[in-house]
PDB file of C-alpha atoms and ligand atoms in Angstrom:
ATOM      1  CA  MET A   1      95.907 107.802  97.256  1.00  0.00           C
ATOM      2  CA  PRO A   2      96.349 111.357  98.616  1.00  0.00           C
ATOM      3  CA  ARG A   3      93.951 112.369 101.328  1.00  0.00           C
ATOM      4  CA  PHE A   4      91.826 115.469 100.986  1.00  0.00           C
ATOM      5  CA  THR A   5      93.475 117.123 103.943  1.00  0.00           C
ATOM      6  CA  ASP A   6      96.966 116.722 102.445  1.00  0.00           C
ATOM      7  CA  TYR A   7      96.150 118.571  99.233  1.00  0.00           C
ATOM      8  CA  PHE A   8      93.126 120.612 100.213  1.00  0.00           C
ATOM      9  CA  SER A   9      93.710 123.587  97.948  1.00  0.00           C
ATOM     10  CA  GLU A  10      94.135 121.396  94.868  1.00  0.00           C
ATOM     11  CA  MET A  11      91.153 119.220  95.410  1.00  0.00           C
ATOM     12  CA  LYS A  12      87.583 119.441  94.312  1.00  0.00           C
ATOM     13  CA  LEU A  13      84.566 119.433  96.564  1.00  0.00           C
ATOM     14  CA  VAL A  14      81.123 118.615  95.206  1.00  0.00           C
ATOM     15  CA  PHE A  15      77.969 120.291  96.447  1.00  0.00           C
ATOM     16  CA  ALA A  16      75.223 117.747  95.676  1.00  0.00           C
ATOM     17  CA  THR A  17      72.850 120.260  94.104  1.00  0.00           C
ATOM     18  CA  ASN A  18      71.986 121.943  90.849  1.00  0.00           C
ATOM     19  CA  ASN A  19      70.319 124.826  92.632  1.00  0.00           C
ATOM     20  CA  GLN A  20      72.372 127.762  91.321  1.00  0.00           C
ATOM     21  CA  HIS A  21      71.122 130.083  94.047  1.00  0.00           C
ATOM     22  CA  LYS A  22      72.476 127.819  96.810  1.00  0.00           C
ATOM     23  CA  LEU A  23      75.684 127.198  94.849  1.00  0.00           C
ATOM     24  CA  GLN A  24      76.474 130.888  94.387  1.00  0.00           C
ATOM     25  CA  GLU A  25      75.727 131.616  98.051  1.00  0.00           C
ATOM     26  CA  ILE A  26      78.195 128.958  99.185  1.00  0.00           C
ATOM     27  CA  LYS A  27      80.854 129.838  96.582  1.00  0.00           C
ATOM     28  CA  HIS A  28      80.743 133.389  97.860  1.00  0.00           C
ATOM     29  CA  LEU A  29      81.305 132.223 101.444  1.00  0.00           C
ATOM     30  CA  LEU A  30      84.056 129.732 100.582  1.00  0.00           C
ATOM     31  CA  GLY A  31      86.160 132.089  98.464  1.00  0.00           C
ATOM     32  CA  ASP A  32      88.686 130.805  95.921  1.00  0.00           C
ATOM     33  CA  SER A  33      90.453 128.307  98.135  1.00  0.00           C
ATOM     34  CA  ILE A  34      88.411 125.335  96.932  1.00  0.00           C
ATOM     35  CA  GLU A  35      87.106 124.294  93.557  1.00  0.00           C
ATOM     36  CA  LEU A  36      83.423 123.794  94.233  1.00  0.00           C
ATOM     37  CA  LEU A  37      81.488 121.692  91.731  1.00  0.00           C
ATOM     38  CA  CYS A  38      77.777 121.068  91.312  1.00  0.00           C
ATOM     39  CA  LEU A  39      76.216 117.925  89.838  1.00  0.00           C
ATOM     40  CA  ASN A  40      76.018 119.392  86.317  1.00  0.00           C
ATOM     41  CA  ASP A  41      79.778 119.943  86.328  1.00  0.00           C
ATOM     42  CA  PHE A  42      80.412 116.200  86.057  1.00  0.00           C
ATOM     43  CA  ASN A  43      77.251 115.423  84.061  1.00  0.00           C
ATOM     44  CA  CYS A  44      75.479 113.782  86.954  1.00  0.00           C
ATOM     45  CA  THR A  45      71.772 113.674  86.129  1.00  0.00           C
ATOM     46  CA  ASP A  46      70.939 110.999  88.711  1.00  0.00           C
ATOM     47  CA  GLU A  47      67.826 111.299  90.799  1.00  0.00           C
ATOM     48  CA  ILE A  48      69.647 111.427  94.131  1.00  0.00           C
ATOM     49  CA  PRO A  49      67.816 109.338  96.747  1.00  0.00           C
ATOM     50  CA  GLU A  50      66.187 111.140  99.665  1.00  0.00           C
ATOM     51  CA  ASN A  51      64.264 108.353 101.400  1.00  0.00           C
ATOM     52  CA  GLN A  52      65.016 108.957 105.069  1.00  0.00           C
ATOM     53  CA  GLU A  53      62.699 110.202 107.809  1.00  0.00           C
ATOM     54  CA  THR A  54      65.026 112.838 109.220  1.00  0.00           C
ATOM     55  CA  LEU A  55      66.928 115.811 107.798  1.00  0.00           C
ATOM     56  CA  GLU A  56      70.143 114.216 109.101  1.00  0.00           C
ATOM     57  CA  GLY A  57      69.342 110.955 107.319  1.00  0.00           C
ATOM     58  CA  ASN A  58      68.508 112.615 104.008  1.00  0.00           C
ATOM     59  CA  ALA A  59      71.578 114.873 103.995  1.00  0.00           C
ATOM     60  CA  SER A  60      73.740 111.848 104.757  1.00  0.00           C
ATOM     61  CA  GLU A  61      72.087 109.653 102.129  1.00  0.00           C
ATOM     62  CA  LYS A  62      72.721 112.298  99.452  1.00  0.00           C
ATOM     63  CA  SER A  63      76.366 112.976 100.290  1.00  0.00           C
ATOM     64  CA  PHE A  64      77.281 109.277 100.604  1.00  0.00           C
ATOM     65  CA  TYR A  65      75.485 108.526  97.330  1.00  0.00           C
ATOM     66  CA  ILE A  66      77.871 110.864  95.493  1.00  0.00           C
ATOM     67  CA  PHE A  67      80.945 109.789  97.428  1.00  0.00           C
ATOM     68  CA  ASN A  68      80.262 106.074  96.947  1.00  0.00           C
ATOM     69  CA  LYS A  69      79.317 106.319  93.264  1.00  0.00           C
ATOM     70  CA  TYR A  70      81.864 108.867  92.030  1.00  0.00           C
ATOM     71  CA  GLY A  71      84.586 108.759  94.683  1.00  0.00           C
ATOM     72  CA  LEU A  72      84.353 112.537  95.094  1.00  0.00           C
ATOM     73  CA  ASN A  73      84.432 114.434  98.360  1.00  0.00           C
ATOM     74  CA  CYS A  74      81.041 115.955  98.767  1.00  0.00           C
ATOM     75  CA  PHE A  75      78.492 117.771 100.888  1.00  0.00           C
ATOM     76  CA  ALA A  76      74.699 117.832 100.747  1.00  0.00           C
ATOM     77  CA  ASP A  77      72.016 119.708 102.654  1.00  0.00           C
ATOM     78  CA  ASP A  78      68.454 119.109 103.739  1.00  0.00           C
ATOM     79  CA  THR A  79      66.077 121.660 105.254  1.00  0.00           C
ATOM     80  CA  GLY A  80      62.712 121.595 106.975  1.00  0.00           C
ATOM     81  CA  LEU A  81      60.237 123.967 108.610  1.00  0.00           C
ATOM     82  CA  GLU A  82      59.399 122.648 112.095  1.00  0.00           C
ATOM     83  CA  ILE A  83      56.218 123.981 113.712  1.00  0.00           C
ATOM     84  CA  GLU A  84      55.926 123.453 117.466  1.00  0.00           C
ATOM     85  CA  SER A  85      52.141 123.010 117.716  1.00  0.00           C
ATOM     86  CA  LEU A  86      52.143 120.601 114.759  1.00  0.00           C
ATOM     87  CA  ASN A  87      54.674 118.309 116.459  1.00  0.00           C
ATOM     88  CA  GLY A  88      57.477 119.414 114.161  1.00  0.00           C
ATOM     89  CA  GLU A  89      55.508 119.193 110.900  1.00  0.00           C
ATOM     90  CA  PRO A  90      56.074 119.672 108.006  1.00  0.00           C
ATOM     91  CA  GLY A  91      59.747 118.925 108.875  1.00  0.00           C
ATOM     92  CA  VAL A  92      61.364 116.512 106.484  1.00  0.00           C
ATOM     93  CA  TYR A  93      58.190 116.663 104.336  1.00  0.00           C
ATOM     94  CA  SER A  94      58.372 120.446 103.817  1.00  0.00           C
ATOM     95  CA  ALA A  95      58.734 120.311 100.026  1.00  0.00           C
ATOM     96  CA  ARG A  96      55.778 117.943  99.613  1.00  0.00           C
ATOM     97  CA  TYR A  97      53.488 118.918 102.512  1.00  0.00           C
ATOM     98  CA  ALA A  98      50.396 119.398 100.327  1.00  0.00           C
ATOM     99  CA  GLY A  99      50.899 115.961  98.750  1.00  0.00           C
ATOM    100  CA  ASP A 100      50.050 115.694  95.040  1.00  0.00           C
ATOM    101  CA  ALA A 101      49.033 119.350  95.052  1.00  0.00           C
ATOM    102  CA  ARG A 102      52.451 120.402  96.354  1.00  0.00           C
ATOM    103  CA  SER A 103      53.553 123.927  95.507  1.00  0.00           C
ATOM    104  CA  ALA A 104      54.845 126.733  97.665  1.00  0.00           C
ATOM    105  CA  GLU A 105      51.352 128.295  97.684  1.00  0.00           C
ATOM    106  CA  ASN A 106      49.505 125.089  98.568  1.00  0.00           C
ATOM    107  CA  ASN A 107      52.067 124.092 101.196  1.00  0.00           C
ATOM    108  CA  MET A 108      51.737 127.507 102.879  1.00  0.00           C
ATOM    109  CA  ASN A 109      47.930 127.421 102.659  1.00  0.00           C
ATOM    110  CA  LEU A 110      47.893 124.051 104.393  1.00  0.00           C
ATOM    111  CA  VAL A 111      50.061 125.382 107.238  1.00  0.00           C
ATOM    112  CA  LEU A 112      47.838 128.461 107.653  1.00  0.00           C
ATOM    113  CA  GLU A 113      44.731 126.289 107.658  1.00  0.00           C
ATOM    114  CA  LYS A 114      46.137 123.891 110.267  1.00  0.00           C
ATOM    115  CA  LEU A 115      47.132 126.805 112.511  1.00  0.00           C
ATOM    116  CA  SER A 116      43.906 128.804 112.047  1.00  0.00           C
ATOM    117  CA  GLU A 117      42.582 127.991 115.552  1.00  0.00           C
ATOM    118  CA  ILE A 118      45.986 127.682 117.234  1.00  0.00           C
ATOM    119  CA  LYS A 119      47.645 130.359 119.357  1.00  0.00           C
ATOM    120  CA  ASN A 120      51.144 128.858 119.581  1.00  0.00           C
ATOM    121  CA  ARG A 121      52.748 129.816 116.276  1.00  0.00           C
ATOM    122  CA  ASN A 122      56.366 129.105 117.238  1.00  0.00           C
ATOM    123  CA  ALA A 123      58.393 127.571 114.434  1.00  0.00           C
ATOM    124  CA  ARG A 124      61.924 127.156 113.217  1.00  0.00           C
ATOM    125  CA  PHE A 125      63.761 126.386 110.024  1.00  0.00           C
ATOM    126  CA  ARG A 126      66.500 123.809 110.393  1.00  0.00           C
ATOM    127  CA  THR A 127      69.214 122.903 107.883  1.00  0.00           C
ATOM    128  CA  VAL A 128      71.532 119.926 108.185  1.00  0.00           C
ATOM    129  CA  ILE A 129      74.657 119.710 106.042  1.00  0.00           C
ATOM    130  CA  SER A 130      76.460 116.381 105.659  1.00  0.00           C
ATOM    131  CA  LEU A 131      80.096 116.639 104.556  1.00  0.00           C
ATOM    132  CA  VAL A 132      81.911 113.484 103.453  1.00  0.00           C
ATOM    133  CA  ILE A 133      85.682 113.722 103.099  1.00  0.00           C
ATOM    134  CA  ASP A 134      87.709 110.584 102.425  1.00  0.00           C
ATOM    135  CA  GLY A 135      84.645 108.564 103.500  1.00  0.00           C
ATOM    136  CA  GLN A 136      84.359 110.290 106.906  1.00  0.00           C
ATOM    137  CA  GLU A 137      81.161 112.216 107.627  1.00  0.00           C
ATOM    138  CA  THR A 138      80.777 115.443 109.626  1.00  0.00           C
ATOM    139  CA  GLN A 139      77.391 117.167 110.055  1.00  0.00           C
ATOM    140  CA  PHE A 140      76.590 120.854 110.633  1.00  0.00           C
ATOM    141  CA  GLU A 141      73.261 122.282 111.793  1.00  0.00           C
ATOM    142  CA  GLY A 142      71.809 125.761 111.312  1.00  0.00           C
ATOM    143  CA  VAL A 143      68.603 126.922 113.020  1.00  0.00           C
ATOM    144  CA  VAL A 144      66.522 130.090 112.909  1.00  0.00           C
ATOM    145  CA  SER A 145      63.569 130.460 115.281  1.00  0.00           C
ATOM    146  CA  GLY A 146      60.503 132.573 114.678  1.00  0.00           C
ATOM    147  CA  LEU A 147      56.735 132.650 114.194  1.00  0.00           C
ATOM    148  CA  ILE A 148      54.253 131.609 111.539  1.00  0.00           C
ATOM    149  CA  LEU A 149      52.361 134.752 110.500  1.00  0.00           C
ATOM    150  CA  GLU A 150      48.552 134.894 110.188  1.00  0.00           C
ATOM    151  CA  GLU A 151      48.887 135.653 106.471  1.00  0.00           C
ATOM    152  CA  LYS A 152      51.503 135.779 103.711  1.00  0.00           C
ATOM    153  CA  ARG A 153      53.719 138.864 103.557  1.00  0.00           C
ATOM    154  CA  GLY A 154      56.308 139.788 100.908  1.00  0.00           C
ATOM    155  CA  THR A 155      57.385 138.488  97.525  1.00  0.00           C
ATOM    156  CA  THR A 156      61.115 137.681  97.675  1.00  0.00           C
ATOM    157  CA  GLY A 157      62.637 134.286  98.476  1.00  0.00           C
ATOM    158  CA  PHE A 158      60.886 130.973  98.023  1.00  0.00           C
ATOM    159  CA  GLY A 159      59.058 128.166  99.818  1.00  0.00           C
ATOM    160  CA  TYR A 160      57.539 129.206 103.153  1.00  0.00           C
ATOM    161  CA  ASP A 161      59.301 132.607 103.266  1.00  0.00           C
ATOM    162  CA  PRO A 162      56.094 134.729 103.128  1.00  0.00           C
ATOM    163  CA  ILE A 163      54.647 133.143 106.298  1.00  0.00           C
ATOM    164  CA  PHE A 164      57.831 132.963 108.408  1.00  0.00           C
ATOM    165  CA  LYS A 165      59.014 135.855 110.592  1.00  0.00           C
ATOM    166  CA  PRO A 166      62.366 135.278 112.302  1.00  0.00           C
ATOM    167  CA  ASP A 167      62.758 136.442 115.934  1.00  0.00           C
ATOM    168  CA  GLU A 168      65.558 138.804 114.836  1.00  0.00           C
ATOM    169  CA  SER A 169      63.291 140.952 112.641  1.00  0.00           C
ATOM    170  CA  HIS A 170      59.814 142.439 112.289  1.00  0.00           C
ATOM    171  CA  LEU A 171      59.887 141.439 108.595  1.00  0.00           C
ATOM    172  CA  SER A 172      58.957 138.096 107.075  1.00  0.00           C
ATOM    173  CA  PHE A 173      61.748 136.296 105.169  1.00  0.00           C
ATOM    174  CA  ALA A 174      59.913 137.257 101.958  1.00  0.00           C
ATOM    175  CA  GLU A 175      60.048 140.957 102.882  1.00  0.00           C
ATOM    176  CA  MET A 176      63.863 140.924 103.306  1.00  0.00           C
ATOM    177  CA  PRO A 177      66.529 141.301 100.656  1.00  0.00           C
ATOM    178  CA  MET A 178      68.367 138.002 100.151  1.00  0.00           C
ATOM    179  CA  SER A 179      71.541 139.389 101.722  1.00  0.00           C
ATOM    180  CA  GLU A 180      69.676 140.124 104.980  1.00  0.00           C
ATOM    181  CA  LYS A 181      68.009 136.724 105.017  1.00  0.00           C
ATOM    182  CA  SER A 182      71.327 134.893 104.445  1.00  0.00           C
ATOM    183  CA  LYS A 183      72.902 136.541 107.506  1.00  0.00           C
ATOM    184  CA  ILE A 184      70.391 134.977 109.891  1.00  0.00           C
ATOM    185  CA  SER A 185      68.925 132.072 107.978  1.00  0.00           C
ATOM    186  CA  HIS A 186      69.146 128.395 108.896  1.00  0.00           C
ATOM    187  CA  ARG A 187      71.094 127.681 105.698  1.00  0.00           C
ATOM    188  CA  GLY A 188      73.393 130.676 106.187  1.00  0.00           C
ATOM    189  CA  ARG A 189      74.188 129.507 109.730  1.00  0.00           C
ATOM    190  CA  ALA A 190      74.851 125.903 108.707  1.00  0.00           C
ATOM    191  CA  VAL A 191      77.058 127.075 105.822  1.00  0.00           C
ATOM    192  CA  GLN A 192      79.043 129.349 108.155  1.00  0.00           C
ATOM    193  CA  LYS A 193      79.842 126.305 110.306  1.00  0.00           C
ATOM    194  CA  LEU A 194      80.860 124.315 107.220  1.00  0.00           C
ATOM    195  CA  VAL A 195      83.102 127.136 106.001  1.00  0.00           C
ATOM    196  CA  GLU A 196      84.747 127.477 109.414  1.00  0.00           C
ATOM    197  CA  TYR A 197      85.383 123.742 109.506  1.00  0.00           C
ATOM    198  CA  LEU A 198      86.859 123.693 105.991  1.00  0.00           C
ATOM    199  CA  SER A 199      89.064 126.697 106.655  1.00  0.00           C
ATOM    200  CA  GLN A 200      91.184 124.647 109.093  1.00  0.00           C
ATOM    201  CA  PHE A 201      92.365 122.549 106.112  1.00  0.00           C
ATOM    202  CA  LYS A 202      93.452 125.469 103.960  1.00  0.00           C
ATOM    203  CA  THR A 203      97.073 125.243 102.926  1.00  0.00           C
ATOM    204  CA  ALA A 204      99.276 128.303 103.287  1.00  0.00           C
TER     205      ALA A 204
HETATM  206  P1  LIG B   1      65.642 121.782 100.686  1.00  0.00           P
HETATM  207  O1  LIG B   1      66.041 120.619 101.523  1.00  0.00           O
HETATM  208  O2  LIG B   1      66.597 122.932 100.765  1.00  0.00           O
HETATM  209  O3  LIG B   1      65.307 121.393  99.279  1.00  0.00           O
HETATM  210  O4  LIG B   1      64.287 122.346 101.323  1.00  0.00           O
HETATM  211  C1  LIG B   1      63.099 121.557 101.435  1.00  0.00           C
HETATM  212  C2  LIG B   1      61.885 122.475 101.461  1.00  0.00           C
HETATM  213  O5  LIG B   1      61.928 123.303 102.637  1.00  0.00           O
HETATM  214  C3  LIG B   1      61.805 123.455 100.279  1.00  0.00           C
HETATM  215  O6  LIG B   1      61.150 122.867  99.192  1.00  0.00           O
HETATM  216  C4  LIG B   1      61.001 124.587 100.884  1.00  0.00           C
HETATM  217  O7  LIG B   1      59.620 124.277 100.851  1.00  0.00           O
HETATM  218  C5  LIG B   1      61.442 124.602 102.336  1.00  0.00           C
HETATM  219  N1  LIG B   1      62.554 125.569 102.531  1.00  0.00           N
HETATM  220  C6  LIG B   1      63.883 125.285 102.580  1.00  0.00           C
HETATM  221  N2  LIG B   1      64.597 126.397 102.779  1.00  0.00           N
HETATM  222  C7  LIG B   1      63.702 127.406 102.829  1.00  0.00           C
HETATM  223  C8  LIG B   1      63.847 128.811 103.011  1.00  0.00           C
HETATM  224  O8  LIG B   1      64.942 129.373 103.149  1.00  0.00           O
HETATM  225  N3  LIG B   1      62.699 129.516 103.008  1.00  0.00           N
HETATM  226  C9  LIG B   1      61.472 128.954 102.856  1.00  0.00           C
HETATM  227  N4  LIG B   1      61.290 127.663 102.672  1.00  0.00           N
HETATM  228  C10 LIG B   1      62.396 126.879 102.666  1.00  0.00           C
END
């Protein structure tokens, strides 16, 4: 069986997502050298397991699930907001921080409430990407540090964007155009590392 690295330009790489926004962002960065597929492209409607207690564990679980079930080279990502004075919460639970009432609004409100009496508002977003090629895993991390604002600002983006201000800017993520956010964001930084890594395999 040919190895991925022997025929890189002819082979497919799956991104274990159906999030079109993330897919387009990564396609743009990868260029035409790879055929990038999402789960819909091979009719995968599985609920991909995400049962681990770390971002690393979840990213790995997702990419190996696809590789083991479909035999396709694959990468998956997992992201969390880590707040220093909350011992790294919400972290791996970022999407479901407000429990049954989870929504971007309720998750943000819970963070603001928990920090209402707290001076240290240092926080960071962290993304871990797990890439599995021919059964071998490599991970890439992207981090952006900043502060949790006292109140929500801005309307672009998603998730915790309105309450996060990166150190590199006076704007919240939700006050920036997407192109600005991608340059400095956790996901943008992790993807850059992935793209650099993959570029070494490009055939002439
Ligand atoms: P995921 O692993 O990319 O699905 O991210 C998990 C959760 O982290 C999301 O549901 C959001 O609540 C939050 N999150 C991830 N990336 C961002 C971001 O760029 N801005 C704001 N919130 C984010």
